[in-house]
């Protein structure tokens, strides 16, 4: 920070570039490639991965995003993530900058430019710069951005010992906003910060009818006391690509006799708290068992067999399934 006694100078472009570089030196990041439609290409220096301050996504939160995984040189389930991206664009009244096919191709080519074989690929759509108004600037051009980065990392303990969660005191997003993957994650951020401040791993949103919603950037599912794998309906939470895929794969566990069935339904909190198993699901966390919720154990308070089996199903699909795109490095 500039000391208050130091005169505030007007900086040259070179000084700005130097300052941006120093920022990244002080706080190193693992961002490997960034495409910007506004720049018309890809940069690999994190200090140049920028978006104009007056972009509507920055100052009004009018933007959407999605994230797909990069696993062993292949992109996992990109089409499901892109379908959701296009749906989120429509409900956010955001015009696409180009066709879905072109965005798909830019994502794949940016990944190739990163040279990396494992990580995450996040991409955003904004309504563009041009004013500080509430509505998008007249004539603004939608911006498309792709970032290839190391991805979110979670403690190994979550998988070996299980997670401890709390019911958040923050209200769940109304359904329209919950099903749209917009850049406004304030409730999600506050929920996670609240849980961490309480010494816990994450929070859970409950809807006004007393049904389980979702977690900060993860879905929630249960094996209820009757042995059925139950997942909350997708009308009031984000349609997680991980959840949707696992719901397709889980019948294999019914055939193995590990679960009694699979159901997407309202899950009342009272039923959820009596569950044998509880887990958080998402592209970054994959499948993490929850062993304690609001200070009470879930099941026997240890990670259960269904969490392990679901993680195995997902890992197989991410490494050997039919939803992988080869990156043309
Ligand atoms: C609010 C929210 N719910 C659920 C999920 C899980 O979705 P996915 O499995 O597509 O990562 C995410 C992650 O994107 C999320 O942000």
Coordinates of C-alpha atoms and ligand atoms in Angstrom, one line a residue:
X1 CA 0.0 0.0 0.0
X2 CA 1.2 3.5 -0.8
X3 CA 1.8 5.4 2.4
X4 CA -0.6 8.3 2.9
X5 CA 2.3 10.8 3.0
X6 CA 3.5 9.7 -0.5
X7 CA 2.3 11.8 -3.3
X8 CA -0.2 10.1 -5.6
X9 CA 1.4 10.1 -9.1
X10 CA -0.1 9.4 -12.4
X11 CA 1.6 6.2 -13.5
X12 CA 3.1 5.4 -16.9
X13 CA 2.1 2.3 -18.8
X14 CA 5.5 0.8 -18.0
X15 CA 5.1 1.5 -14.3
X16 CA 1.7 -0.2 -14.3
X17 CA 3.2 -3.3 -15.9
X18 CA 5.9 -3.3 -13.3
X19 CA 3.4 -2.9 -10.5
X20 CA 1.3 -5.7 -11.9
X21 CA 4.3 -8.0 -12.0
X22 CA 5.3 -7.1 -8.4
X23 CA 1.8 -8.0 -7.3
X24 CA 2.1 -11.5 -8.6
X25 CA 5.6 -11.8 -7.2
X26 CA 4.3 -10.9 -3.7
X27 CA 1.4 -13.3 -4.1
X28 CA 2.3 -16.2 -6.5
X29 CA -0.5 -17.9 -8.3
X30 CA -0.8 -21.0 -10.5
X31 CA -2.5 -19.6 -13.5
X32 CA -1.1 -21.1 -16.6
X33 CA -3.0 -19.7 -19.6
X34 CA -5.7 -17.1 -20.1
X35 CA -7.7 -16.3 -23.2
X36 CA -9.5 -13.0 -23.4
X37 CA -11.8 -12.1 -26.3
X38 CA -11.0 -8.5 -25.4
X39 CA -7.3 -9.1 -26.0
X40 CA -8.0 -11.4 -29.0
X41 CA -5.6 -14.1 -27.8
X42 CA -3.9 -16.0 -25.0
X43 CA -1.4 -14.8 -22.3
X44 CA 0.6 -17.0 -20.0
X45 CA 2.0 -14.3 -17.7
X46 CA -0.4 -14.1 -14.8
X47 CA 0.2 -10.4 -14.4
X48 CA -1.4 -9.8 -17.8
X49 CA -4.5 -11.9 -17.0
X50 CA -6.7 -8.8 -16.7
X51 CA -10.3 -7.6 -17.3
X52 CA -11.2 -3.9 -17.5
X53 CA -12.6 -2.4 -14.3
X54 CA -15.7 -1.1 -16.1
X55 CA -16.6 -4.6 -17.4
X56 CA -20.2 -5.2 -16.2
X57 CA -19.1 -8.5 -14.6
X58 CA -16.6 -6.6 -12.4
X59 CA -18.7 -3.7 -11.1
X60 CA -22.2 -5.2 -11.2
X61 CA -21.6 -8.9 -11.0
X62 CA -23.3 -9.4 -14.4
X63 CA -21.4 -12.4 -15.6
X64 CA -21.5 -16.2 -15.6
X65 CA -18.9 -18.9 -15.3
X66 CA -18.3 -22.6 -15.3
X67 CA -15.4 -24.9 -14.6
X68 CA -14.3 -28.2 -16.1
X69 CA -11.6 -30.5 -15.0
X70 CA -8.3 -31.3 -16.8
X71 CA -7.3 -34.9 -16.1
X72 CA -4.2 -36.5 -17.4
X73 CA -4.2 -34.4 -20.6
X74 CA -8.0 -34.7 -21.3
X75 CA -10.9 -32.5 -20.5
X76 CA -13.6 -34.2 -18.4
X77 CA -17.4 -33.7 -19.2
X78 CA -16.9 -30.3 -20.9
X79 CA -20.1 -30.6 -22.9
X80 CA -22.3 -30.9 -19.7
X81 CA -20.5 -27.8 -18.3
X82 CA -21.0 -25.9 -21.5
X83 CA -24.7 -26.8 -21.7
X84 CA -25.1 -25.3 -18.2
X85 CA -23.0 -22.2 -19.3
X86 CA -25.3 -21.6 -22.2
X87 CA -28.4 -22.0 -19.9
X88 CA -26.9 -19.6 -17.4
X89 CA -26.2 -17.1 -20.2
X90 CA -29.8 -17.2 -21.2
X91 CA -31.2 -16.7 -17.7
X92 CA -28.7 -13.8 -17.1
X93 CA -29.7 -12.1 -20.4
X94 CA -26.1 -12.4 -21.7
X95 CA -25.5 -12.7 -25.4
X96 CA -23.0 -15.3 -26.4
X97 CA -19.9 -13.8 -28.0
X98 CA -19.7 -16.6 -30.6
X99 CA -21.2 -20.0 -31.2
X100 CA -21.1 -22.7 -28.6
X101 CA -18.8 -24.7 -30.9
X102 CA -16.4 -21.8 -31.1
X103 CA -16.3 -21.3 -27.4
X104 CA -15.7 -25.1 -27.0
X105 CA -12.8 -24.8 -29.5
X106 CA -11.3 -21.8 -27.7
X107 CA -11.4 -23.7 -24.4
X108 CA -9.6 -26.7 -25.9
X109 CA -7.0 -24.6 -27.6
X110 CA -6.3 -22.4 -24.5
X111 CA -5.8 -25.6 -22.6
X112 CA -3.4 -26.9 -25.2
X113 CA -1.5 -23.5 -25.0
X114 CA -1.1 -24.0 -21.2
X115 CA 0.9 -27.2 -21.8
X116 CA -0.5 -28.6 -18.6
X117 CA -2.1 -32.0 -18.2
X118 CA -3.9 -31.7 -14.9
X119 CA -5.8 -28.8 -13.3
X120 CA -9.0 -26.9 -13.9
X121 CA -10.4 -24.8 -16.8
X122 CA -12.7 -22.0 -15.8
X123 CA -14.4 -19.7 -18.3
X124 CA -16.5 -16.6 -18.0
X125 CA -18.9 -14.6 -20.0
X126 CA -19.5 -10.9 -19.3
X127 CA -21.7 -8.3 -21.0
X128 CA -18.6 -6.2 -21.5
X129 CA -17.2 -2.8 -20.6
X130 CA -18.3 0.7 -21.6
X131 CA -20.0 2.4 -18.7
X132 CA -20.6 2.2 -14.9
X133 CA -24.4 2.1 -15.4
X134 CA -26.7 -0.6 -14.0
X135 CA -27.7 -1.9 -17.4
X136 CA -25.0 -3.0 -19.8
X137 CA -23.3 -0.2 -21.7
X138 CA -25.0 0.7 -25.0
X139 CA -23.3 -1.3 -27.8
X140 CA -21.2 -3.3 -25.3
X141 CA -19.5 -6.4 -26.7
X142 CA -19.8 -9.6 -24.6
X143 CA -16.4 -10.8 -23.3
X144 CA -15.3 -14.4 -23.1
X145 CA -12.5 -15.5 -20.9
X146 CA -10.8 -18.8 -20.3
X147 CA -8.4 -19.6 -17.5
X148 CA -6.3 -22.8 -17.2
X149 CA -5.1 -23.0 -13.6
X150 CA -4.1 -25.5 -10.8
X151 CA -7.7 -25.9 -9.5
X152 CA -9.0 -25.8 -6.0
X153 CA -7.3 -28.1 -3.5
X154 CA -8.8 -29.6 -0.4
X155 CA -7.2 -31.3 2.6
X156 CA -6.6 -35.1 2.3
X157 CA -8.2 -35.3 5.7
X158 CA -11.6 -34.6 4.1
X159 CA -11.4 -37.9 2.4
X160 CA -9.7 -40.0 5.1
X161 CA -11.4 -38.6 8.2
X162 CA -14.5 -36.9 6.6
X163 CA -15.7 -33.3 6.7
X164 CA -17.5 -31.4 9.5
X165 CA -20.2 -29.0 8.4
X166 CA -22.8 -26.7 9.8
X167 CA -26.2 -25.4 8.7
X168 CA -25.4 -21.8 7.6
X169 CA -27.2 -18.9 9.1
X170 CA -27.2 -17.2 5.6
X171 CA -30.3 -17.6 3.5
X172 CA -30.3 -19.8 0.5
X173 CA -30.4 -18.1 -2.9
X174 CA -33.9 -17.9 -4.5
X175 CA -34.3 -20.7 -7.1
X176 CA -33.7 -18.6 -10.2
X177 CA -30.3 -17.4 -8.9
X178 CA -29.4 -20.8 -7.4
X179 CA -29.8 -22.6 -10.7
X180 CA -27.8 -19.9 -12.6
X181 CA -24.0 -20.1 -12.3
X182 CA -23.5 -16.3 -12.1
X183 CA -20.4 -14.6 -10.7
X184 CA -22.4 -13.4 -7.7
X185 CA -21.3 -15.9 -5.0
X186 CA -21.7 -13.7 -2.0
X187 CA -24.0 -16.1 -0.1
X188 CA -21.7 -19.0 -1.0
X189 CA -18.6 -17.1 0.2
X190 CA -20.2 -15.9 3.4
X191 CA -21.4 -19.5 4.2
X192 CA -17.9 -20.9 3.7
X193 CA -16.3 -18.1 5.8
X194 CA -18.8 -18.6 8.5
X195 CA -18.1 -22.4 8.7
X196 CA -14.3 -21.8 8.7
X197 CA -14.6 -19.2 11.5
X198 CA -16.4 -21.8 13.5
X199 CA -13.6 -24.3 12.9
X200 CA -15.6 -26.4 10.5
X201 CA -15.1 -27.3 6.9
X202 CA -18.2 -26.0 5.1
X203 CA -21.8 -25.0 5.4
X204 CA -25.1 -26.3 4.1
X205 CA -28.0 -24.2 2.8
X206 CA -31.5 -25.2 3.9
X207 CA -34.5 -23.9 1.9
X208 CA -37.5 -22.1 3.5
X209 CA -39.5 -25.3 3.4
X210 CA -36.9 -27.1 5.5
X211 CA -35.4 -29.1 2.7
X212 CA -31.6 -29.6 2.2
X213 CA -30.2 -27.3 -0.5
X214 CA -26.5 -27.4 -1.3
X215 CA -23.1 -26.4 0.0
X216 CA -20.8 -23.5 -1.0
X217 CA -19.6 -24.8 -4.4
X218 CA -20.7 -28.4 -4.0
X219 CA -24.0 -30.4 -4.0
X220 CA -25.1 -32.5 -1.0
X221 CA -26.4 -36.0 -1.1
X222 CA -27.3 -38.7 1.4
X223 CA -27.7 -42.4 1.9
X224 CA -30.9 -42.3 4.1
X225 CA -31.7 -44.8 6.8
X226 CA -33.5 -47.1 4.2
X227 CA -30.3 -47.4 2.2
X228 CA -31.5 -45.2 -0.7
X229 CA -29.1 -42.6 -2.3
X230 CA -31.1 -39.4 -2.1
X231 CA -30.2 -36.2 -3.8
X232 CA -32.1 -32.9 -3.5
X233 CA -34.1 -31.8 -6.6
X234 CA -32.4 -29.4 -8.9
X235 CA -35.1 -26.8 -8.9
X236 CA -33.5 -24.8 -6.1
X237 CA -29.9 -25.7 -6.3
X238 CA -27.3 -25.7 -9.0
X239 CA -27.5 -28.7 -11.4
X240 CA -24.1 -30.1 -10.5
X241 CA -22.4 -31.9 -13.4
X242 CA -20.8 -34.2 -10.9
X243 CA -24.1 -35.0 -9.2
X244 CA -25.9 -35.6 -12.6
X245 CA -23.1 -37.9 -13.7
X246 CA -23.0 -39.8 -10.4
X247 CA -26.8 -40.2 -10.5
X248 CA -26.3 -42.0 -13.9
X249 CA -23.5 -44.2 -12.6
X250 CA -24.9 -45.0 -9.2
X251 CA -27.3 -47.8 -10.3
X252 CA -24.2 -49.9 -10.5
X253 CA -24.0 -49.7 -6.7
X254 CA -27.7 -50.9 -6.5
X255 CA -26.7 -53.9 -8.6
X256 CA -23.8 -54.5 -6.2
X257 CA -26.2 -54.4 -3.2
X258 CA -24.4 -51.3 -1.7
X259 CA -27.5 -49.1 -1.9
X260 CA -31.2 -49.8 -2.2
X261 CA -32.0 -47.3 -4.9
X262 CA -31.4 -43.8 -6.3
X263 CA -33.8 -40.9 -5.9
X264 CA -33.8 -37.2 -6.7
X265 CA -36.4 -35.8 -4.3
X266 CA -37.0 -33.2 -1.6
X267 CA -34.8 -34.2 1.4
X268 CA -36.2 -32.8 4.7
X269 CA -33.5 -31.9 7.2
X270 CA -35.0 -34.3 9.8
X271 CA -34.5 -37.2 7.3
X272 CA -31.1 -36.0 6.3
X273 CA -29.8 -35.8 9.9
X274 CA -30.7 -39.5 10.4
X275 CA -28.8 -40.5 7.2
X276 CA -26.3 -43.3 7.2
X277 CA -24.0 -41.3 5.0
X278 CA -23.7 -37.8 3.7
X279 CA -21.4 -36.4 1.1
X280 CA -20.5 -33.2 -0.8
X281 CA -20.1 -33.6 -4.6
X282 CA -18.5 -31.3 -7.2
X283 CA -16.0 -31.0 -9.9
X284 CA -13.3 -29.9 -7.6
X285 CA -14.1 -31.8 -4.4
X286 CA -15.3 -34.9 -6.4
X287 CA -16.9 -37.0 -3.5
X288 CA -16.1 -36.1 0.1
X289 CA -17.8 -37.8 3.0
X290 CA -19.4 -35.6 5.8
X291 CA -19.1 -37.2 9.2
X292 CA -20.5 -34.5 11.4
X293 CA -23.3 -31.9 10.8
X294 CA -24.2 -29.3 13.4
X295 CA -22.2 -31.2 16.1
X296 CA -24.0 -34.5 15.5
X297 CA -22.4 -37.5 13.9
X298 CA -23.7 -38.7 10.5
X299 CA -24.1 -42.5 10.7
X300 CA -21.2 -43.9 12.8
X301 CA -19.2 -40.7 12.4
X302 CA -16.8 -42.2 9.9
X303 CA -16.5 -42.1 6.1
X304 CA -18.8 -44.7 4.7
X305 CA -18.6 -47.3 2.0
X306 CA -21.0 -45.5 -0.5
X307 CA -18.8 -42.4 -0.4
X308 CA -15.8 -44.5 -1.2
X309 CA -17.7 -46.4 -4.0
X310 CA -19.0 -43.1 -5.6
X311 CA -15.5 -41.6 -5.5
X312 CA -14.2 -44.7 -7.3
X313 CA -17.0 -44.6 -9.9
X314 CA -16.2 -40.9 -10.6
X315 CA -12.4 -41.4 -10.7
X316 CA -12.9 -44.3 -13.2
X317 CA -15.1 -42.1 -15.3
X318 CA -12.6 -39.2 -15.2
X319 CA -9.8 -41.4 -16.3
X320 CA -11.3 -44.0 -18.6
X321 CA -14.9 -42.9 -19.3
X322 CA -16.5 -41.8 -22.6
X323 CA -16.7 -38.1 -21.6
X324 CA -13.1 -37.2 -22.2
X325 CA -11.7 -34.8 -24.8
X326 CA -8.1 -35.2 -25.9
X327 CA -6.2 -31.9 -25.7
X328 CA -4.2 -31.2 -28.9
X329 CA -1.0 -30.1 -27.2
Ligands
LIG1 C1 -23.3 -23.6 -5.8 C2 -22.7 -24.8 -6.4 N1 -23.4 -26.0 -6.3 C3 -22.9 -27.1 -6.8 C4 -21.7 -27.2 -7.5 C5 -21.2 -28.5 -8.1 O1 -21.3 -28.4 -9.5 P1 -20.3 -29.3 -10.4 O2 -20.5 -30.7 -10.0 O3 -20.8 -29.0 -11.8 O4 -18.9 -28.8 -10.1 C6 -21.0 -26.0 -7.7 C7 -19.8 -26.0 -8.5 O5 -19.7 -25.5 -9.5 C8 -21.5 -24.8 -7.2 O6 -20.9 -23.6 -7.3

